[in-house]
Amino acid sequence: MPNSQYWMNRIQQIAHSIYNDQERKNVQLVQQYKKLYNDIQGQLDALYRKYSDGDTLSTTEMYRFNRLNNLQSNIKKNIKSLGYDEELFLSKSLYKNFQDVVQQTTQYINKTAGIKIDWSYLDDKFIDSAIKQNWQGGNFSTRTWANKDKLLKSLNSVIVNGIASGQPINNMAAALKNAMGVGAYDALRLARTETMNILNNGQLTSFKNAGYGFVISKITEGSTFVDKYGKQNVASTKSNGLIAGAYHFARFKDKAGAIEEANFFKQNCPANVDFVVLDFEQQCSGDMTDACLAFLDTISSIAPAIIYCNPNYINSYLNSAITKYHLWIANYGVSSPKVPIWGTYAIWQYSESGRVNGISENADLNVTGPAFNSIINRNNSNNFTPNGSIKQLQSLIGANADGIPGPQTLSKCPTIRTGSTGNVVKWLQYVLNSLCHSGLSMDGIFGQGTKQAVINYQGYYKLSMDGIVGQDTWKKILKLS
């Protein structure tokens, strides 16, 4: 399993191109901070020239006639103006970047895979909701103003402390320049972080609407390496209503090493993943079953655990005791995989050199097997009873569960079609039975009967009768059209 070869990768060609375009625009942010520095420095220079004693300003002189207060008030106004300009700059940039990445990725999917994806959902409300969505405790607006508050406090501290300690103008200028440089760096870092997040979410939106169902993100390797994007990849996957897996690339040689690496993985793995994976393909010798079981037993407290392996490794290093856990089999260039010991699989990785729409590099391609549904907590239909409510659907797809359908709920609705499984399918089956008396078995499996019921529903409402529940069909179900 190559490092970060999944379509969550940050070197996707389309996203990379848009990101580079944004980098060129970000020069405007730095220029704004340079301008503000010159404005504040000019005000301070004027005060020094007029009221300084030698080359310093006395505290007494600065407090006379509210000179310090006036200076601080002017700086506050300048910072506030800068904040509004920066917020507007980011808002426009993120809007365009999200729109561009969704459209370009969707066009690429349409062209190369022949999957016709409707993007009528990509309107102003949808995009506005996407760019304003909170992540890691806030959004671009709240973080922009938090940075401005930080900058204002820093500038005031430089001025007040500098005057109180009798700093000459050159020292004050250097301190102000440094504080402004930190502010510019914070703004640039924010622009880059928000841009990368919105590009990831935009591509996830495209992939989700193309029918991709899950993403497995690398978290750790061995006992020291942590993928710096792993946690954010999982968060983005979950926020877009997709199934999120997390994997560890093993380096252990024995049981003690396996337990050490398992605990390292547990320390770094997000708690809300849907399943976790031991990627077992390292150099080793002898029977490794006990070591693998020790690892899997340890990480299974996070989420259902599976092992990734190829047929040769299974035959060489594992015995039947390992079948306590489900298998992700890697077997390329065959019409059906060889599955020693298990006989069945949860996931089959059928190519390591495939092409995923919108990605510049080769990617691993996978399909799920019959056992997959049983390892996903949220897809365990035995623990779920649908009632057809909007609030219940919102909880299933990770939207705000307020019972009120809108653009945000629509954006989280996955494209489901023949072969899809899970509680969202079961919820849909309940709705089709209620609205159309379809008589479906609510088993959470999108089979031929469910497809026909969807076609009948689409025909009644004069929608495209393709049997796929995409954005247009979801709009009608949610009564948004």
mmCIF file of N, CA and C in Angstrom, residues 180-274:
data_model
loop_
_atom_site.group_PDB
_atom_site.id
_atom_site.type_symbol
_atom_site.label_atom_id
_atom_site.label_comp_id
_atom_site.label_asym_id
_atom_site.label_seq_id
_atom_site.Cartn_x
_atom_site.Cartn_y
_atom_site.Cartn_z
ATOM 1 N N MET A 180 4.511 43.137 12.675
ATOM 2 C CA MET A 180 3.729 43.129 11.447
ATOM 3 C C MET A 180 4.100 41.932 10.571
ATOM 4 N N GLY A 181 5.375 41.568 10.593
ATOM 5 C CA GLY A 181 5.802 40.394 9.845
ATOM 6 C C GLY A 181 5.151 39.120 10.355
ATOM 7 N N VAL A 182 5.037 39.013 11.676
ATOM 8 C CA VAL A 182 4.342 37.866 12.265
ATOM 9 C C VAL A 182 2.873 37.863 11.840
ATOM 10 N N GLY A 183 2.256 39.048 11.840
ATOM 11 C CA GLY A 183 0.861 39.145 11.406
ATOM 12 C C GLY A 183 0.679 38.731 9.960
ATOM 13 N N ALA A 184 1.604 39.162 9.097
ATOM 14 C CA ALA A 184 1.535 38.797 7.685
ATOM 15 C C ALA A 184 1.718 37.294 7.505
ATOM 16 N N TYR A 185 2.641 36.715 8.278
ATOM 17 C CA TYR A 185 2.866 35.273 8.212
ATOM 18 C C TYR A 185 1.613 34.504 8.635
ATOM 19 N N ASP A 186 0.967 34.961 9.721
ATOM 20 C CA ASP A 186 -0.261 34.313 10.184
ATOM 21 C C ASP A 186 -1.352 34.376 9.111
ATOM 22 N N ALA A 187 -1.456 35.521 8.441
ATOM 23 C CA ALA A 187 -2.467 35.680 7.394
ATOM 24 C C ALA A 187 -2.174 34.766 6.206
ATOM 25 N N LEU A 188 -0.911 34.682 5.835
ATOM 26 C CA LEU A 188 -0.518 33.844 4.706
ATOM 27 C C LEU A 188 -0.732 32.369 5.032
ATOM 28 N N ARG A 189 -0.375 31.990 6.231
ATOM 29 C CA ARG A 189 -0.578 30.602 6.656
ATOM 30 C C ARG A 189 -2.064 30.257 6.679
ATOM 31 N N LEU A 190 -2.881 31.192 7.159
ATOM 32 C CA LEU A 190 -4.325 30.964 7.177
ATOM 33 C C LEU A 190 -4.870 30.794 5.770
ATOM 34 N N ALA A 191 -4.436 31.658 4.852
ATOM 35 C CA ALA A 191 -4.897 31.560 3.467
ATOM 36 C C ALA A 191 -4.530 30.213 2.864
ATOM 37 N N ARG A 192 -3.322 29.749 3.127
ATOM 38 C CA ARG A 192 -2.880 28.465 2.579
ATOM 39 C C ARG A 192 -3.662 27.308 3.181
ATOM 40 N N THR A 193 -3.841 27.331 4.507
ATOM 41 C CA THR A 193 -4.555 26.245 5.183
ATOM 42 C C THR A 193 -6.008 26.175 4.728
ATOM 43 N N GLU A 194 -6.675 27.335 4.676
ATOM 44 C CA GLU A 194 -8.081 27.357 4.273
ATOM 45 C C GLU A 194 -8.234 26.942 2.804
ATOM 46 N N THR A 195 -7.281 27.353 1.969
ATOM 47 C CA THR A 195 -7.334 26.970 0.558
ATOM 48 C C THR A 195 -7.203 25.464 0.409
ATOM 49 N N MET A 196 -6.232 24.869 1.095
ATOM 50 C CA MET A 196 -6.048 23.422 0.996
ATOM 51 C C MET A 196 -7.272 22.674 1.512
ATOM 52 N N ASN A 197 -7.848 23.160 2.611
ATOM 53 C CA ASN A 197 -9.034 22.499 3.158
ATOM 54 C C ASN A 197 -10.201 22.556 2.173
ATOM 55 N N ILE A 198 -10.419 23.719 1.563
ATOM 56 C CA ILE A 198 -11.566 23.855 0.658
ATOM 57 C C ILE A 198 -11.340 23.063 -0.619
ATOM 58 N N LEU A 199 -10.087 22.949 -1.076
ATOM 59 C CA LEU A 199 -9.803 22.134 -2.259
ATOM 60 C C LEU A 199 -10.040 20.655 -1.964
ATOM 61 N N ASN A 200 -9.623 20.196 -0.789
ATOM 62 C CA ASN A 200 -9.885 18.806 -0.399
ATOM 63 C C ASN A 200 -11.378 18.534 -0.344
ATOM 64 N N ASN A 201 -12.113 19.437 0.306
ATOM 65 C CA ASN A 201 -13.554 19.240 0.432
ATOM 66 C C ASN A 201 -14.241 19.297 -0.924
ATOM 67 N N GLY A 202 -13.760 20.180 -1.798
ATOM 68 C CA GLY A 202 -14.345 20.259 -3.132
ATOM 69 C C GLY A 202 -14.157 18.984 -3.916
ATOM 70 N N GLN A 203 -12.947 18.415 -3.851
ATOM 71 C CA GLN A 203 -12.720 17.169 -4.577
ATOM 72 C C GLN A 203 -13.487 16.015 -3.941
ATOM 73 N N LEU A 204 -13.582 16.018 -2.616
ATOM 74 C CA LEU A 204 -14.396 14.987 -1.958
ATOM 75 C C LEU A 204 -15.847 15.072 -2.409
ATOM 76 N N THR A 205 -16.352 16.297 -2.560
ATOM 77 C CA THR A 205 -17.720 16.470 -3.052
ATOM 78 C C THR A 205 -17.883 15.837 -4.427
ATOM 79 N N SER A 206 -16.898 16.064 -5.313
ATOM 80 C CA SER A 206 -16.966 15.489 -6.652
ATOM 81 C C SER A 206 -16.901 13.972 -6.619
ATOM 82 N N PHE A 207 -15.974 13.437 -5.828
ATOM 83 C CA PHE A 207 -15.826 11.994 -5.762
ATOM 84 C C PHE A 207 -17.052 11.333 -5.159
ATOM 85 N N LYS A 208 -17.601 11.974 -4.130
ATOM 86 C CA LYS A 208 -18.794 11.419 -3.482
ATOM 87 C C LYS A 208 -19.942 11.348 -4.467
ATOM 88 N N ASN A 209 -20.114 12.395 -5.253
ATOM 89 C CA ASN A 209 -21.205 12.409 -6.225
ATOM 90 C C ASN A 209 -20.942 11.500 -7.415
ATOM 91 N N ALA A 210 -19.700 11.035 -7.559
ATOM 92 C CA ALA A 210 -19.383 10.048 -8.582
ATOM 93 C C ALA A 210 -19.605 8.635 -8.071
ATOM 94 N N GLY A 211 -19.945 8.495 -6.794
ATOM 95 C CA GLY A 211 -20.279 7.188 -6.259
ATOM 96 C C GLY A 211 -19.190 6.531 -5.434
ATOM 97 N N TYR A 212 -18.037 7.207 -5.206
ATOM 98 C CA TYR A 212 -17.008 6.627 -4.350
ATOM 99 C C TYR A 212 -17.529 6.620 -2.915
ATOM 100 N N GLY A 213 -17.280 5.505 -2.207
ATOM 101 C CA GLY A 213 -17.933 5.329 -0.930
ATOM 102 C C GLY A 213 -17.065 5.485 0.294
ATOM 103 N N PHE A 214 -15.750 5.237 0.171
ATOM 104 C CA PHE A 214 -14.925 5.316 1.377
ATOM 105 C C PHE A 214 -13.517 5.770 1.034
ATOM 106 N N VAL A 215 -12.839 6.287 2.069
ATOM 107 C CA VAL A 215 -11.449 6.731 1.961
ATOM 108 C C VAL A 215 -10.684 6.136 3.136
ATOM 109 N N ILE A 216 -9.506 5.592 2.842
ATOM 110 C CA ILE A 216 -8.664 5.030 3.901
ATOM 111 C C ILE A 216 -7.393 5.858 3.960
ATOM 112 N N SER A 217 -7.169 6.518 5.051
ATOM 113 C CA SER A 217 -6.049 7.456 5.201
ATOM 114 C C SER A 217 -4.936 6.848 6.041
ATOM 115 N N LYS A 218 -3.718 7.088 5.605
ATOM 116 C CA LYS A 218 -2.577 6.638 6.394
ATOM 117 C C LYS A 218 -2.433 7.525 7.622
ATOM 118 N N ILE A 219 -2.204 6.906 8.787
ATOM 119 C CA ILE A 219 -2.026 7.649 10.030
ATOM 120 C C ILE A 219 -0.582 7.530 10.528
ATOM 121 N N THR A 220 -0.082 6.293 10.589
ATOM 122 C CA THR A 220 1.248 6.084 11.152
ATOM 123 C C THR A 220 2.001 5.006 10.385
ATOM 124 N N GLU A 221 3.307 4.941 10.651
ATOM 125 C CA GLU A 221 4.166 3.888 10.112
ATOM 126 C C GLU A 221 5.222 3.577 11.153
ATOM 127 N N GLY A 222 5.433 2.279 11.405
ATOM 128 C CA GLY A 222 6.400 1.914 12.428
ATOM 129 C C GLY A 222 6.031 2.460 13.786
ATOM 130 N N SER A 223 7.019 2.898 14.532
ATOM 131 C CA SER A 223 6.760 3.422 15.888
ATOM 132 C C SER A 223 7.135 4.886 16.032
ATOM 133 N N THR A 224 7.432 5.560 14.892
ATOM 134 C CA THR A 224 7.849 6.967 14.994
ATOM 135 C C THR A 224 7.188 7.893 13.982
ATOM 136 N N PHE A 225 6.773 7.362 12.815
ATOM 137 C CA PHE A 225 6.290 8.245 11.749
ATOM 138 C C PHE A 225 4.787 8.493 11.866
ATOM 139 N N VAL A 226 4.396 9.775 11.777
ATOM 140 C CA VAL A 226 2.987 10.181 11.760
ATOM 141 C C VAL A 226 2.735 10.962 10.480
ATOM 142 N N ASP A 227 1.762 10.541 9.695
ATOM 143 C CA ASP A 227 1.403 11.283 8.488
ATOM 144 C C ASP A 227 0.779 12.614 8.904
ATOM 145 N N LYS A 228 1.390 13.719 8.480
ATOM 146 C CA LYS A 228 0.947 15.029 8.968
ATOM 147 C C LYS A 228 -0.434 15.413 8.453
ATOM 148 N N TYR A 229 -0.911 14.753 7.409
ATOM 149 C CA TYR A 229 -2.234 15.057 6.883
ATOM 150 C C TYR A 229 -3.290 14.033 7.306
ATOM 151 N N GLY A 230 -2.871 13.004 8.026
ATOM 152 C CA GLY A 230 -3.777 11.905 8.325
ATOM 153 C C GLY A 230 -5.053 12.314 9.027
ATOM 154 N N LYS A 231 -4.921 13.047 10.135
ATOM 155 C CA LYS A 231 -6.102 13.421 10.919
ATOM 156 C C LYS A 231 -7.027 14.344 10.131
ATOM 157 N N GLN A 232 -6.443 15.285 9.395
ATOM 158 C CA GLN A 232 -7.280 16.192 8.610
ATOM 159 C C GLN A 232 -7.976 15.454 7.479
ATOM 160 N N ASN A 233 -7.296 14.464 6.888
ATOM 161 C CA ASN A 233 -7.927 13.666 5.843
ATOM 162 C C ASN A 233 -9.148 12.923 6.373
ATOM 163 N N VAL A 234 -9.006 12.367 7.566
ATOM 164 C CA VAL A 234 -10.146 11.668 8.179
ATOM 165 C C VAL A 234 -11.280 12.647 8.450
ATOM 166 N N ALA A 235 -10.940 13.809 8.987
ATOM 167 C CA ALA A 235 -11.970 14.813 9.291
ATOM 168 C C ALA A 235 -12.702 15.244 8.027
ATOM 169 N N SER A 236 -11.966 15.464 6.946
ATOM 170 C CA SER A 236 -12.590 15.866 5.683
ATOM 171 C C SER A 236 -13.483 14.758 5.137
ATOM 172 N N THR A 237 -13.013 13.523 5.255
ATOM 173 C CA THR A 237 -13.804 12.384 4.787
ATOM 174 C C THR A 237 -15.122 12.301 5.545
ATOM 175 N N LYS A 238 -15.056 12.408 6.864
ATOM 176 C CA LYS A 238 -16.272 12.314 7.676
ATOM 177 C C LYS A 238 -17.210 13.478 7.408
ATOM 178 N N SER A 239 -16.651 14.684 7.268
ATOM 179 C CA SER A 239 -17.501 15.858 7.076
ATOM 180 C C SER A 239 -18.224 15.815 5.735
ATOM 181 N N ASN A 240 -17.698 15.030 4.798
ATOM 182 C CA ASN A 240 -18.350 14.898 3.505
ATOM 183 C C ASN A 240 -19.248 13.672 3.416
ATOM 184 N N GLY A 241 -19.515 13.031 4.545
ATOM 185 C CA GLY A 241 -20.472 11.940 4.575
ATOM 186 C C GLY A 241 -19.954 10.634 4.005
ATOM 187 N N LEU A 242 -18.623 10.472 3.910
ATOM 188 C CA LEU A 242 -18.050 9.239 3.400
ATOM 189 C C LEU A 242 -17.541 8.376 4.548
ATOM 190 N N ILE A 243 -17.414 7.082 4.286
ATOM 191 C CA ILE A 243 -16.868 6.158 5.270
ATOM 192 C C ILE A 243 -15.366 6.397 5.385
ATOM 193 N N ALA A 244 -14.874 6.505 6.605
ATOM 194 C CA ALA A 244 -13.467 6.833 6.845
ATOM 195 C C ALA A 244 -12.746 5.666 7.493
ATOM 196 N N GLY A 245 -11.726 5.170 6.801
ATOM 197 C CA GLY A 245 -10.837 4.171 7.368
ATOM 198 C C GLY A 245 -9.495 4.796 7.694
ATOM 199 N N ALA A 246 -8.731 4.167 8.572
ATOM 200 C CA ALA A 246 -7.402 4.662 8.937
ATOM 201 C C ALA A 246 -6.462 3.472 9.011
ATOM 202 N N TYR A 247 -5.251 3.627 8.448
ATOM 203 C CA TYR A 247 -4.356 2.475 8.451
ATOM 204 C C TYR A 247 -2.979 2.790 9.009
ATOM 205 N N HIS A 248 -2.317 1.704 9.461
ATOM 206 C CA HIS A 248 -0.945 1.755 9.965
ATOM 207 C C HIS A 248 -0.083 0.855 9.104
ATOM 208 N N PHE A 249 1.031 1.398 8.610
ATOM 209 C CA PHE A 249 1.979 0.596 7.840
ATOM 210 C C PHE A 249 2.955 -0.040 8.825
ATOM 211 N N ALA A 250 2.919 -1.367 8.904
ATOM 212 C CA ALA A 250 3.677 -2.082 9.930
ATOM 213 C C ALA A 250 5.155 -2.185 9.590
ATOM 214 N N ARG A 251 5.976 -2.152 10.651
ATOM 215 C CA ARG A 251 7.408 -2.406 10.543
ATOM 216 C C ARG A 251 7.880 -3.431 11.570
ATOM 217 N N PHE A 252 6.970 -3.900 12.413
ATOM 218 C CA PHE A 252 7.361 -4.782 13.513
ATOM 219 C C PHE A 252 7.823 -6.159 13.010
ATOM 220 N N LYS A 253 8.674 -6.790 13.831
ATOM 221 C CA LYS A 253 9.214 -8.108 13.518
ATOM 222 C C LYS A 253 8.731 -9.191 14.474
ATOM 223 N N ASP A 254 8.161 -8.745 15.601
ATOM 224 C CA ASP A 254 7.717 -9.703 16.607
ATOM 225 C C ASP A 254 6.537 -9.124 17.381
ATOM 226 N N LYS A 255 6.023 -9.886 18.345
ATOM 227 C CA LYS A 255 4.837 -9.490 19.097
ATOM 228 C C LYS A 255 5.069 -8.227 19.914
ATOM 229 N N ALA A 256 6.233 -8.127 20.542
ATOM 230 C CA ALA A 256 6.516 -6.934 21.349
ATOM 231 C C ALA A 256 6.525 -5.680 20.475
ATOM 232 N N GLY A 257 7.139 -5.782 19.317
ATOM 233 C CA GLY A 257 7.146 -4.654 18.393
ATOM 234 C C GLY A 257 5.761 -4.321 17.888
ATOM 235 N N ALA A 258 4.937 -5.356 17.695
ATOM 236 C CA ALA A 258 3.563 -5.148 17.225
ATOM 237 C C ALA A 258 2.747 -4.368 18.244
ATOM 238 N N ILE A 259 2.899 -4.713 19.509
ATOM 239 C CA ILE A 259 2.155 -4.018 20.561
ATOM 240 C C ILE A 259 2.624 -2.563 20.679
ATOM 241 N N GLU A 260 3.927 -2.357 20.552
ATOM 242 C CA GLU A 260 4.464 -0.992 20.599
ATOM 243 C C GLU A 260 3.889 -0.147 19.461
ATOM 244 N N GLU A 261 3.872 -0.691 18.257
ATOM 245 C CA GLU A 261 3.346 0.057 17.115
ATOM 246 C C GLU A 261 1.842 0.261 17.219
ATOM 247 N N ALA A 262 1.137 -0.724 17.759
ATOM 248 C CA ALA A 262 -0.313 -0.596 17.918
ATOM 249 C C ALA A 262 -0.656 0.542 18.873
ATOM 250 N N ASN A 263 0.086 0.635 19.963
ATOM 251 C CA ASN A 263 -0.166 1.718 20.919
ATOM 252 C C ASN A 263 0.188 3.080 20.315
ATOM 253 N N PHE A 264 1.230 3.102 19.487
ATOM 254 C CA PHE A 264 1.596 4.336 18.785
ATOM 255 C C PHE A 264 0.485 4.754 17.832
ATOM 256 N N PHE A 265 -0.070 3.797 17.123
ATOM 257 C CA PHE A 265 -1.195 4.078 16.224
ATOM 258 C C PHE A 265 -2.396 4.596 17.005
ATOM 259 N N LYS A 266 -2.699 3.976 18.134
ATOM 260 C CA LYS A 266 -3.835 4.397 18.957
ATOM 261 C C LYS A 266 -3.668 5.826 19.445
ATOM 262 N N GLN A 267 -2.451 6.220 19.759
ATOM 263 C CA GLN A 267 -2.202 7.580 20.237
ATOM 264 C C GLN A 267 -2.474 8.624 19.157
ATOM 265 N N ASN A 268 -2.363 8.245 17.902
ATOM 266 C CA ASN A 268 -2.450 9.213 16.811
ATOM 267 C C ASN A 268 -3.684 9.065 15.935
ATOM 268 N N CYS A 269 -4.429 8.005 16.102
ATOM 269 C CA CYS A 269 -5.590 7.756 15.239
ATOM 270 C C CYS A 269 -6.825 8.501 15.740
ATOM 271 N N PRO A 270 -7.546 9.216 14.873
ATOM 272 C CA PRO A 270 -8.800 9.848 15.286
ATOM 273 C C PRO A 270 -9.789 8.812 15.810
ATOM 274 N N ALA A 271 -10.531 9.190 16.830
ATOM 275 C CA ALA A 271 -11.435 8.232 17.477
ATOM 276 C C ALA A 271 -12.705 7.976 16.669
ATOM 277 N N ASN A 272 -12.998 8.839 15.688
ATOM 278 C CA ASN A 272 -14.281 8.718 14.985
ATOM 279 C C ASN A 272 -14.184 7.978 13.657
ATOM 280 N N VAL A 273 -13.082 7.242 13.424
ATOM 281 C CA VAL A 273 -12.988 6.486 12.179
ATOM 282 C C VAL A 273 -13.980 5.325 12.196
ATOM 283 N N ASP A 274 -14.352 4.866 10.999
ATOM 284 C CA ASP A 274 -15.321 3.777 10.892
ATOM 285 C C ASP A 274 -14.663 2.408 10.963
#
